[in-house]
Tab-separated table of N, CA and C in Angstrom:
chain	number	residue	atom	x	y	z
S	238	UNK	N	-181.029	33.132	-73.577
S	238	UNK	CA	-180.116	33.965	-74.109
S	238	UNK	C	-180.943	35.117	-74.819
S	239	UNK	N	-180.452	36.463	-74.760
S	239	UNK	CA	-181.155	37.573	-75.515
S	239	UNK	C	-181.177	37.394	-76.955
S	240	UNK	N	-182.191	37.908	-77.486
S	240	UNK	CA	-182.209	37.969	-78.998
S	240	UNK	C	-180.982	38.421	-79.668
S	241	UNK	N	-180.448	39.479	-79.214
S	241	UNK	CA	-179.185	40.171	-79.804
S	241	UNK	C	-178.151	39.233	-79.595
S	242	UNK	N	-177.931	38.463	-78.590
S	242	UNK	CA	-176.861	37.582	-78.358
S	242	UNK	C	-177.104	36.406	-79.240
S	243	UNK	N	-178.127	35.877	-79.357
S	243	UNK	CA	-178.448	34.737	-80.345
S	243	UNK	C	-177.995	35.026	-81.786
S	244	UNK	N	-178.470	36.291	-82.137
S	244	UNK	CA	-178.147	36.704	-83.594
S	244	UNK	C	-176.710	36.797	-83.750
S	245	UNK	N	-175.958	37.384	-82.686
S	245	UNK	CA	-174.584	37.559	-82.893
S	245	UNK	C	-173.813	36.238	-82.952
S	246	UNK	N	-174.351	35.229	-82.047
S	246	UNK	CA	-173.715	33.982	-82.064
S	246	UNK	C	-173.907	33.165	-83.413
S	247	UNK	N	-175.276	33.365	-83.839
S	247	UNK	CA	-175.581	32.853	-85.250
S	247	UNK	C	-174.873	33.315	-86.314
S	248	UNK	N	-174.592	34.609	-86.392
S	248	UNK	CA	-173.730	35.211	-87.351
S	248	UNK	C	-172.279	34.849	-87.326
S	249	UNK	N	-171.771	34.578	-86.142
S	249	UNK	CA	-170.374	34.039	-85.830
S	249	UNK	C	-170.234	32.672	-86.398
S	250	UNK	N	-171.262	31.931	-86.187
S	250	UNK	CA	-171.457	30.462	-86.747
S	250	UNK	C	-171.477	30.386	-88.270
S	251	UNK	N	-172.274	31.399	-88.813
S	251	UNK	CA	-172.167	31.493	-90.276
S	251	UNK	C	-171.099	31.742	-90.854
S	252	UNK	N	-170.197	32.674	-90.192
S	252	UNK	CA	-168.841	33.124	-90.638
S	252	UNK	C	-168.001	31.878	-90.738
S	253	UNK	N	-168.105	31.041	-89.496
S	253	UNK	CA	-167.383	29.803	-89.440
S	253	UNK	C	-167.700	28.749	-90.466
S	254	UNK	N	-168.893	28.560	-90.702
S	254	UNK	CA	-169.383	27.443	-91.488
S	254	UNK	C	-169.460	27.807	-93.020
S	255	UNK	N	-169.878	29.140	-93.350
S	255	UNK	CA	-170.108	29.484	-94.740
S	255	UNK	C	-169.033	30.552	-95.161
S	256	UNK	N	-168.098	30.900	-94.385
S	256	UNK	CA	-167.096	31.897	-94.704
S	256	UNK	C	-167.512	33.407	-94.535
S	257	UNK	N	-168.760	33.698	-94.384
S	257	UNK	CA	-169.295	34.950	-94.140
S	257	UNK	C	-170.751	34.909	-93.785
S	258	UNK	N	-171.370	35.914	-93.282
S	258	UNK	CA	-172.793	35.878	-93.038
S	258	UNK	C	-173.803	35.523	-94.263
S	259	UNK	N	-174.667	34.671	-94.056
S	259	UNK	CA	-175.395	34.327	-95.296
S	259	UNK	C	-176.303	35.503	-95.861
S	260	UNK	N	-176.556	36.440	-94.994
S	260	UNK	CA	-177.153	37.604	-95.417
S	260	UNK	C	-176.368	38.439	-96.567
S	261	UNK	N	-174.989	38.439	-96.243
S	261	UNK	CA	-174.219	39.072	-97.288
S	261	UNK	C	-174.295	38.270	-98.665
S	262	UNK	N	-174.168	37.005	-98.500
S	262	UNK	CA	-174.118	36.210	-99.782
S	262	UNK	C	-175.455	36.297	-100.573
S	263	UNK	N	-176.572	36.241	-99.733
S	263	UNK	CA	-177.889	36.343	-100.338
S	263	UNK	C	-178.071	37.683	-101.025
S	264	UNK	N	-177.688	38.882	-100.304
S	264	UNK	CA	-177.927	40.132	-100.792
S	264	UNK	C	-177.128	40.237	-102.187
S	265	UNK	N	-176.033	39.725	-102.336
S	265	UNK	CA	-175.350	39.779	-103.508
S	265	UNK	C	-176.096	39.133	-104.654
S	266	UNK	N	-176.820	37.878	-104.352
S	266	UNK	CA	-177.488	37.231	-105.432
S	266	UNK	C	-178.810	38.132	-105.708
S	267	UNK	N	-179.381	38.698	-104.780
S	267	UNK	CA	-180.554	39.427	-104.984
S	267	UNK	C	-180.232	40.595	-106.028
S	268	UNK	N	-178.973	41.250	-105.810
S	268	UNK	CA	-178.504	42.444	-106.667
S	268	UNK	C	-178.198	41.803	-108.018
S	269	UNK	N	-177.352	40.787	-108.051
S	269	UNK	CA	-176.808	40.316	-109.314
S	269	UNK	C	-178.013	39.744	-110.312
S	270	UNK	N	-179.023	39.136	-109.652
S	270	UNK	CA	-180.059	38.518	-110.537
S	270	UNK	C	-181.306	39.457	-110.595
S	271	UNK	N	-181.170	40.634	-109.877
S	271	UNK	CA	-182.279	41.584	-109.919
S	271	UNK	C	-183.632	40.938	-109.530
S	272	UNK	N	-183.647	40.280	-108.346
S	272	UNK	CA	-184.795	39.590	-107.878
S	272	UNK	C	-185.150	40.036	-106.466
S	273	UNK	N	-186.307	39.751	-105.967
S	273	UNK	CA	-186.646	39.899	-104.605
S	273	UNK	C	-186.142	38.732	-103.800
S	274	UNK	N	-186.180	39.046	-102.549
S	274	UNK	CA	-185.826	37.929	-101.570
S	274	UNK	C	-186.702	36.699	-101.656
S	275	UNK	N	-188.127	37.052	-101.831
S	275	UNK	CA	-189.011	36.008	-102.004
S	275	UNK	C	-188.778	35.197	-103.255
S	276	UNK	N	-188.448	35.964	-104.388
S	276	UNK	CA	-188.133	35.258	-105.670
S	276	UNK	C	-186.954	34.319	-105.478
S	277	UNK	N	-185.890	34.870	-104.869
S	277	UNK	CA	-184.766	34.079	-104.611
S	277	UNK	C	-184.991	32.897	-103.706
S	278	UNK	N	-185.762	32.960	-102.679
S	278	UNK	CA	-186.255	31.986	-101.873
S	278	UNK	C	-186.812	30.848	-102.690
S	279	UNK	N	-187.798	31.208	-103.630
S	279	UNK	CA	-188.403	30.214	-104.489
S	279	UNK	C	-187.375	29.498	-105.369
S	280	UNK	N	-186.349	30.129	-106.001
S	280	UNK	CA	-185.320	29.534	-106.739
S	280	UNK	C	-184.600	28.497	-105.870
S	281	UNK	N	-184.283	29.011	-104.586
S	281	UNK	CA	-183.419	28.002	-103.793
S	281	UNK	C	-184.181	26.955	-103.221
S	282	UNK	N	-185.572	27.050	-103.145
S	282	UNK	CA	-186.306	25.866	-102.584
S	282	UNK	C	-186.489	26.078	-101.171
S	283	UNK	N	-186.651	27.272	-100.686
S	283	UNK	CA	-186.791	27.585	-99.153
S	283	UNK	C	-187.865	28.579	-99.110
S	284	UNK	N	-188.539	28.665	-97.964
S	284	UNK	CA	-189.534	29.632	-97.702
S	284	UNK	C	-189.044	30.946	-97.575
S	285	UNK	N	-189.795	32.017	-98.056
S	285	UNK	CA	-189.261	33.333	-97.856
S	285	UNK	C	-188.988	33.668	-96.394
S	286	UNK	N	-189.959	33.295	-95.396
S	286	UNK	CA	-189.605	33.580	-93.941
S	286	UNK	C	-188.426	32.946	-93.460
S	287	UNK	N	-188.185	31.657	-93.940
S	287	UNK	CA	-186.834	30.911	-93.633
S	287	UNK	C	-185.628	31.631	-94.070
S	288	UNK	N	-185.603	32.127	-95.316
S	288	UNK	CA	-184.510	32.895	-95.845
S	288	UNK	C	-184.369	34.092	-95.219
S	289	UNK	N	-185.437	34.773	-94.755
S	289	UNK	CA	-185.298	36.122	-93.954
S	289	UNK	C	-184.649	35.699	-92.605
S	290	UNK	N	-184.978	34.746	-91.940
S	290	UNK	CA	-184.488	34.415	-90.680
S	290	UNK	C	-182.986	33.939	-90.872
S	291	UNK	N	-182.556	33.250	-91.914
S	291	UNK	CA	-181.111	32.949	-92.093
S	291	UNK	C	-180.336	34.163	-92.280
S	292	UNK	N	-180.977	35.212	-93.218
S	292	UNK	CA	-180.193	36.360	-93.501
S	292	UNK	C	-179.991	37.310	-92.337
S	293	UNK	N	-181.015	37.362	-91.438
S	293	UNK	CA	-180.912	38.191	-90.303
S	293	UNK	C	-180.149	37.586	-89.009
S	294	UNK	N	-179.796	36.278	-89.198
S	294	UNK	CA	-179.091	35.756	-88.058
S	294	UNK	C	-179.985	35.063	-86.983
S	295	UNK	N	-181.380	35.166	-87.331
S	295	UNK	CA	-182.147	34.578	-86.272
S	295	UNK	C	-182.128	33.036	-86.323
S	296	UNK	N	-181.569	32.551	-87.501
S	296	UNK	CA	-181.309	31.146	-87.685
S	296	UNK	C	-179.901	31.181	-88.083
S	297	UNK	N	-179.097	30.007	-87.656
S	297	UNK	CA	-177.729	29.915	-87.988
S	297	UNK	C	-177.365	29.269	-89.308
S	298	UNK	N	-178.255	28.224	-89.629
S	298	UNK	CA	-177.920	27.470	-90.854
S	298	UNK	C	-178.965	27.136	-91.652
S	299	UNK	N	-178.617	26.799	-92.889
S	299	UNK	CA	-179.652	26.262	-93.931
S	299	UNK	C	-179.680	24.807	-93.682
S	300	UNK	N	-180.631	24.238	-93.270
S	300	UNK	CA	-180.625	22.895	-92.851
S	300	UNK	C	-180.696	21.906	-93.986
S	301	UNK	N	-181.269	22.305	-95.234
S	301	UNK	CA	-181.346	21.436	-96.322
S	301	UNK	C	-180.091	21.659	-97.252
S	302	UNK	N	-179.346	20.452	-97.376
S	302	UNK	CA	-178.098	20.714	-98.068
S	302	UNK	C	-178.408	20.993	-99.604
S	303	UNK	N	-179.462	20.611	-100.167
S	303	UNK	CA	-179.767	20.972	-101.568
S	303	UNK	C	-179.993	22.425	-101.725
S	304	UNK	N	-180.563	23.092	-100.691
S	304	UNK	CA	-180.754	24.598	-100.682
S	304	UNK	C	-179.531	25.256	-100.730
S	305	UNK	N	-178.502	24.844	-99.907
S	305	UNK	CA	-177.152	25.326	-99.979
S	305	UNK	C	-176.405	25.072	-101.325
S	306	UNK	N	-176.591	23.964	-101.874
S	306	UNK	CA	-176.109	23.654	-103.102
S	306	UNK	C	-176.584	24.570	-104.236
S	307	UNK	N	-177.843	24.794	-104.154
S	307	UNK	CA	-178.450	25.767	-105.134
S	307	UNK	C	-177.862	27.294	-104.989
S	308	UNK	N	-177.704	27.679	-103.626
S	308	UNK	CA	-177.110	28.971	-103.363
S	308	UNK	C	-175.706	29.032	-103.988
S	309	UNK	N	-174.864	27.872	-103.890
S	309	UNK	CA	-173.562	27.944	-104.440
S	309	UNK	C	-173.708	27.946	-106.013
S	310	UNK	N	-174.621	27.116	-106.541
S	310	UNK	CA	-174.775	27.058	-108.021
S	310	UNK	C	-175.075	28.543	-108.557
S	311	UNK	N	-175.932	29.282	-107.956
S	311	UNK	CA	-176.097	30.714	-108.175
S	311	UNK	C	-174.920	31.479	-108.296
S	312	UNK	N	-174.256	31.367	-107.091
S	312	UNK	CA	-172.906	32.095	-106.973
S	312	UNK	C	-171.948	31.871	-108.133
S	313	UNK	N	-171.915	30.654	-108.509
S	313	UNK	CA	-171.055	30.300	-109.634
S	313	UNK	C	-171.521	30.827	-110.946
S	314	UNK	N	-172.877	30.835	-111.129
S	314	UNK	CA	-173.416	31.442	-112.412
S	314	UNK	C	-173.221	32.828	-112.636
S	315	UNK	N	-172.996	33.526	-111.452
S	315	UNK	CA	-172.723	34.939	-111.575
S	315	UNK	C	-171.412	35.189	-112.493
S	316	UNK	N	-170.610	34.248	-112.396
S	316	UNK	CA	-169.131	34.323	-112.972
S	316	UNK	C	-169.265	33.946	-114.492
S	317	UNK	N	-170.420	33.313	-114.913
S	317	UNK	CA	-170.438	32.983	-116.307
S	317	UNK	C	-170.697	34.074	-117.227
S	318	UNK	N	-170.090	34.082	-118.459
S	318	UNK	CA	-170.126	35.261	-119.329
S	318	UNK	C	-171.567	35.786	-119.647
S	319	UNK	N	-172.381	34.950	-119.881
S	319	UNK	CA	-173.787	35.359	-120.379
S	319	UNK	C	-174.504	36.005	-119.125
S	320	UNK	N	-174.384	35.448	-117.890
S	320	UNK	CA	-174.979	36.069	-116.786
S	320	UNK	C	-174.315	37.317	-116.319
S	321	UNK	N	-173.032	37.319	-116.522
S	321	UNK	CA	-172.200	38.591	-116.169
S	321	UNK	C	-172.614	39.812	-116.966
S	322	UNK	N	-173.160	39.574	-118.087
S	322	UNK	CA	-173.566	40.738	-119.013
S	322	UNK	C	-174.810	41.488	-118.341
S	323	UNK	N	-175.498	40.674	-117.506
S	323	UNK	CA	-176.682	41.178	-116.965
S	323	UNK	C	-177.951	41.235	-117.813
S	324	UNK	N	-177.796	40.453	-118.954
S	324	UNK	CA	-178.920	40.289	-119.908
S	324	UNK	C	-180.122	39.657	-119.114
S	325	UNK	N	-181.249	40.396	-119.176
S	325	UNK	CA	-182.423	39.743	-118.519
S	325	UNK	C	-182.699	38.173	-118.694
S	326	UNK	N	-182.611	37.801	-120.128
S	326	UNK	CA	-182.892	36.514	-120.526
S	326	UNK	C	-181.846	35.629	-119.920
S	327	UNK	N	-180.683	35.988	-119.860
S	327	UNK	CA	-179.510	35.075	-119.256
S	327	UNK	C	-179.827	34.914	-117.901
S	328	UNK	N	-180.132	35.977	-117.106
S	328	UNK	CA	-180.463	35.944	-115.751
S	328	UNK	C	-181.551	35.012	-115.334
S	329	UNK	N	-182.649	35.130	-116.252
S	329	UNK	CA	-183.891	34.254	-116.080
S	329	UNK	C	-183.470	32.804	-116.284
S	330	UNK	N	-182.778	32.571	-117.330
S	330	UNK	CA	-182.395	31.257	-117.685
S	330	UNK	C	-181.523	30.506	-116.634
S	331	UNK	N	-180.698	31.283	-116.029
S	331	UNK	CA	-179.835	30.861	-114.902
S	331	UNK	C	-180.619	30.535	-113.744
S	332	UNK	N	-181.774	31.382	-113.405
S	332	UNK	CA	-182.517	31.237	-112.131
S	332	UNK	C	-183.444	29.946	-112.480
S	333	UNK	N	-183.772	29.777	-113.748
S	333	UNK	CA	-184.762	28.619	-113.964
S	333	UNK	C	-183.933	27.385	-113.815
S	334	UNK	N	-182.741	27.345	-114.402
S	334	UNK	CA	-181.848	26.192	-114.301
S	334	UNK	C	-181.583	25.696	-112.913
S	335	UNK	N	-181.371	26.696	-112.060
S	335	UNK	CA	-181.030	26.392	-110.631
S	335	UNK	C	-182.374	25.958	-109.875
S	336	UNK	N	-183.487	26.601	-110.159
S	336	UNK	CA	-184.749	26.178	-109.551
S	336	UNK	C	-185.165	24.738	-109.948
S	337	UNK	N	-184.966	24.364	-111.160
S	337	UNK	CA	-185.235	22.989	-111.616
S	337	UNK	C	-184.202	21.936	-111.214
S	338	UNK	N	-183.101	22.539	-110.725
S	338	UNK	CA	-182.091	21.462	-110.405
S	338	UNK	C	-182.450	20.621	-109.293
S	339	UNK	N	-181.826	19.366	-109.208
S	339	UNK	CA	-182.109	18.498	-108.145
S	339	UNK	C	-180.823	18.074	-107.585
S	340	UNK	N	-179.967	19.063	-107.050
S	340	UNK	CA	-178.743	18.683	-106.605
S	340	UNK	C	-178.630	17.583	-105.467
S	341	UNK	N	-177.598	16.812	-105.629
S	341	UNK	CA	-177.299	15.838	-104.526
S	341	UNK	C	-176.143	16.246	-103.906
S	342	UNK	N	-176.078	16.082	-102.627
S	342	UNK	CA	-174.931	16.416	-101.828
S	342	UNK	C	-174.464	15.087	-101.090
S	343	UNK	N	-173.201	15.019	-101.353
S	343	UNK	CA	-172.556	13.759	-100.696
S	343	UNK	C	-171.188	14.091	-100.223
S	344	UNK	N	-170.498	13.223	-99.490
S	344	UNK	CA	-169.200	13.455	-99.077
S	344	UNK	C	-168.297	13.847	-100.167
S	345	UNK	N	-168.533	13.385	-101.414
S	345	UNK	CA	-167.603	13.740	-102.508
S	345	UNK	C	-167.859	15.012	-102.935
S	346	UNK	N	-168.942	15.723	-102.788
S	346	UNK	CA	-169.285	17.066	-103.474
S	346	UNK	C	-169.128	18.204	-102.327
S	347	UNK	N	-169.136	17.917	-101.139
S	347	UNK	CA	-168.826	18.846	-100.137
S	347	UNK	C	-168.083	18.338	-98.996
S	348	UNK	N	-167.123	19.136	-98.362
S	348	UNK	CA	-166.439	18.591	-97.211
S	348	UNK	C	-167.373	18.364	-96.121
S	349	UNK	N	-167.174	17.229	-95.392
S	349	UNK	CA	-167.875	17.002	-94.176
S	349	UNK	C	-167.183	17.122	-92.944
S	350	UNK	N	-167.821	17.808	-91.971
S	350	UNK	CA	-167.104	18.013	-90.738
S	350	UNK	C	-165.733	18.799	-90.869
S	351	UNK	N	-165.583	19.637	-91.823
S	351	UNK	CA	-164.363	20.337	-92.017
S	351	UNK	C	-163.266	19.502	-92.477
S	352	UNK	N	-163.507	18.163	-92.997
S	352	UNK	CA	-162.498	17.365	-93.479
S	352	UNK	C	-161.701	17.899	-94.617
S	353	UNK	N	-160.675	18.636	-94.430
S	353	UNK	CA	-159.790	19.072	-95.394
S	353	UNK	C	-159.149	18.207	-96.289
S	354	UNK	N	-158.978	16.985	-95.788
S	354	UNK	CA	-158.321	15.956	-96.608
S	354	UNK	C	-158.977	15.696	-97.872
S	355	UNK	N	-160.187	16.095	-98.168
S	355	UNK	CA	-160.800	15.947	-99.416
S	355	UNK	C	-160.150	16.846	-100.610
S	356	UNK	N	-159.487	17.956	-100.023
S	356	UNK	CA	-158.702	18.844	-101.029
S	356	UNK	C	-157.412	18.308	-101.396
S	357	UNK	N	-156.748	17.360	-100.589
S	357	UNK	CA	-155.445	16.892	-100.918
S	357	UNK	C	-155.307	16.314	-102.327
S	358	UNK	N	-156.252	15.409	-102.814
S	358	UNK	CA	-156.181	14.851	-104.140
S	358	UNK	C	-156.247	15.896	-105.205
S	359	UNK	N	-157.182	16.894	-104.947
S	359	UNK	CA	-157.298	17.968	-105.916
S	359	UNK	C	-156.081	18.839	-106.016
S	360	UNK	N	-155.336	19.140	-104.918
S	360	UNK	CA	-154.088	19.847	-104.928
S	360	UNK	C	-153.092	19.072	-105.648
S	361	UNK	N	-152.993	17.726	-105.352
S	361	UNK	CA	-152.087	16.918	-106.117
S	361	UNK	C	-152.190	16.858	-107.446
S	362	UNK	N	-153.507	16.927	-107.956
S	362	UNK	CA	-153.716	16.804	-109.419
S	362	UNK	C	-153.316	18.052	-110.187
S	363	UNK	N	-153.344	19.092	-109.406
S	363	UNK	CA	-152.970	20.472	-110.115
S	363	UNK	C	-151.680	20.937	-109.912
S	364	UNK	N	-150.958	20.189	-109.001
S	364	UNK	CA	-149.465	20.576	-108.737
S	364	UNK	C	-148.691	19.406	-108.247
S	365	UNK	N	-147.513	19.173	-108.703
S	365	UNK	CA	-146.713	18.032	-108.132
S	365	UNK	C	-146.076	18.523	-106.728
S	366	UNK	N	-145.422	17.576	-106.150
S	366	UNK	CA	-144.871	17.799	-104.753
S	366	UNK	C	-143.945	19.060	-104.835
S	367	UNK	N	-143.089	19.182	-105.797
S	367	UNK	CA	-142.165	20.317	-105.820
S	367	UNK	C	-142.940	21.685	-105.829
S	368	UNK	N	-143.949	21.687	-106.723
S	368	UNK	CA	-144.795	22.889	-106.941
S	368	UNK	C	-145.491	23.172	-105.637
S	369	UNK	N	-146.082	22.229	-105.017
S	369	UNK	CA	-146.786	22.431	-103.720
S	369	UNK	C	-145.737	22.881	-102.725
S	370	UNK	N	-144.679	22.384	-102.606
S	370	UNK	CA	-143.682	22.861	-101.589
S	370	UNK	C	-143.170	24.331	-101.983
S	371	UNK	N	-142.935	24.584	-103.213
S	371	UNK	CA	-142.606	25.956	-103.566
S	371	UNK	C	-143.722	26.948	-103.224
S	372	UNK	N	-144.822	26.605	-103.440
S	372	UNK	CA	-146.110	27.498	-103.049
S	372	UNK	C	-146.177	27.688	-101.615
S	373	UNK	N	-145.999	26.575	-100.876
S	373	UNK	CA	-145.937	26.673	-99.408
S	373	UNK	C	-144.952	27.605	-98.882
S	374	UNK	N	-143.740	27.483	-99.437
S	374	UNK	CA	-142.614	28.329	-99.076
S	374	UNK	C	-143.008	29.835	-99.497
S	375	UNK	N	-143.566	30.023	-100.536
S	375	UNK	CA	-143.801	31.423	-100.951
S	375	UNK	C	-144.964	32.046	-100.040
S	376	UNK	N	-145.889	31.173	-99.687
S	376	UNK	CA	-147.040	31.661	-99.004
S	376	UNK	C	-146.931	31.652	-97.427
S	377	UNK	N	-145.931	31.041	-96.900
S	377	UNK	CA	-145.745	30.800	-95.433
S	377	UNK	C	-145.938	31.981	-94.669
S	378	UNK	N	-145.291	33.028	-94.955
S	378	UNK	CA	-145.134	34.265	-94.184
S	378	UNK	C	-146.517	34.911	-94.061
S	379	UNK	N	-147.122	35.172	-95.266
S	379	UNK	CA	-148.333	35.850	-95.362
S	379	UNK	C	-149.679	35.038	-94.994
S	380	UNK	N	-149.566	33.798	-95.474
S	380	UNK	CA	-150.627	32.832	-95.502
S	380	UNK	C	-150.225	31.540	-94.926
S	381	UNK	N	-149.997	31.443	-93.568
S	381	UNK	CA	-149.400	30.159	-93.037
S	381	UNK	C	-150.366	29.083	-93.023
S	382	UNK	N	-151.790	29.213	-92.959
S	382	UNK	CA	-152.743	28.259	-92.913
S	382	UNK	C	-152.722	27.626	-94.359
S	383	UNK	N	-152.649	28.348	-95.380
S	383	UNK	CA	-152.727	27.855	-96.667
S	383	UNK	C	-151.388	27.020	-97.091
S	384	UNK	N	-150.278	27.554	-96.508
S	384	UNK	CA	-148.987	26.886	-96.743
S	384	UNK	C	-149.071	25.581	-96.105
S	385	UNK	N	-149.605	25.487	-94.797
S	385	UNK	CA	-149.616	24.302	-94.077
S	385	UNK	C	-150.553	23.310	-94.718
S	386	UNK	N	-151.736	23.803	-95.373
S	386	UNK	CA	-152.555	22.884	-96.192
S	386	UNK	C	-151.753	22.211	-97.326
S	387	UNK	N	-150.864	23.047	-97.953
S	387	UNK	CA	-150.110	22.444	-99.093
S	387	UNK	C	-149.269	21.371	-98.587
S	388	UNK	N	-148.588	21.617	-97.343
S	388	UNK	CA	-147.648	20.641	-96.853
S	388	UNK	C	-148.371	19.463	-96.347
S	389	UNK	N	-149.496	19.570	-95.860
S	389	UNK	CA	-150.229	18.339	-95.377
S	389	UNK	C	-150.638	17.459	-96.579
S	390	UNK	N	-150.905	18.139	-97.721
S	390	UNK	CA	-151.380	17.436	-98.910
S	390	UNK	C	-150.045	16.641	-99.542
S	391	UNK	N	-148.914	17.201	-99.286
S	391	UNK	CA	-147.661	16.599	-99.844
S	391	UNK	C	-147.470	15.334	-98.829
S	392	UNK	N	-147.553	15.415	-97.590
S	392	UNK	CA	-147.264	14.425	-96.629
S	392	UNK	C	-148.323	13.349	-96.912
S	393	UNK	N	-149.721	13.721	-97.247
S	393	UNK	CA	-150.675	12.685	-97.388
S	393	UNK	C	-150.458	11.760	-98.530
S	394	UNK	N	-149.616	12.280	-99.541
S	394	UNK	CA	-149.357	11.599	-100.700
S	394	UNK	C	-148.424	10.330	-100.432
S	395	UNK	N	-147.769	10.464	-99.220
S	395	UNK	CA	-146.799	9.484	-98.903
S	395	UNK	C	-145.451	9.763	-99.231
S	396	UNK	N	-144.451	8.873	-99.143
S	396	UNK	CA	-143.107	9.239	-99.417
S	396	UNK	C	-142.860	9.494	-100.957
S	397	UNK	N	-141.924	10.378	-101.232
S	397	UNK	CA	-141.640	10.727	-102.648
S	397	UNK	C	-141.077	9.437	-103.349
S	398	UNK	N	-141.543	9.365	-104.679
S	398	UNK	CA	-141.059	8.228	-105.408
S	398	UNK	C	-139.548	8.177	-105.589
S	399	UNK	N	-138.904	7.123	-105.641
S	399	UNK	CA	-137.418	6.974	-105.854
S	399	UNK	C	-137.080	6.737	-107.265
């Protein structure tokens, strides 16, 4: 397969697996934390050349689940008030916390093989059957996949109590 076709295939796989190309996600982190790609690679626990290959699509995936977990941790830290201010000390503290973290990835922390059923208990904790059904009805026309997810969460709970 030609290099161009391999890259296009890998980018398509990244969209499927990660929601968008990893290069886009990594570039946002580089800008948000005002670091180089090499510095970000160090924080994530991956080599700079490996990060470059993933970003460019020459590699499809991040093989180490802990690296992916750290990437997600950084994305979440962008939303925290102290990091959102852009204060250099807050940015550095967030980077240091993620670099020093030892994330564990298990079936409970990340969906495995696209097993959406892990979302059902979460949905049922935040909304009862009636609310999930109302949300599904509202979303059905514009967001049928989400509406269907809500309906599957209702069904997975079993028959309604009498």
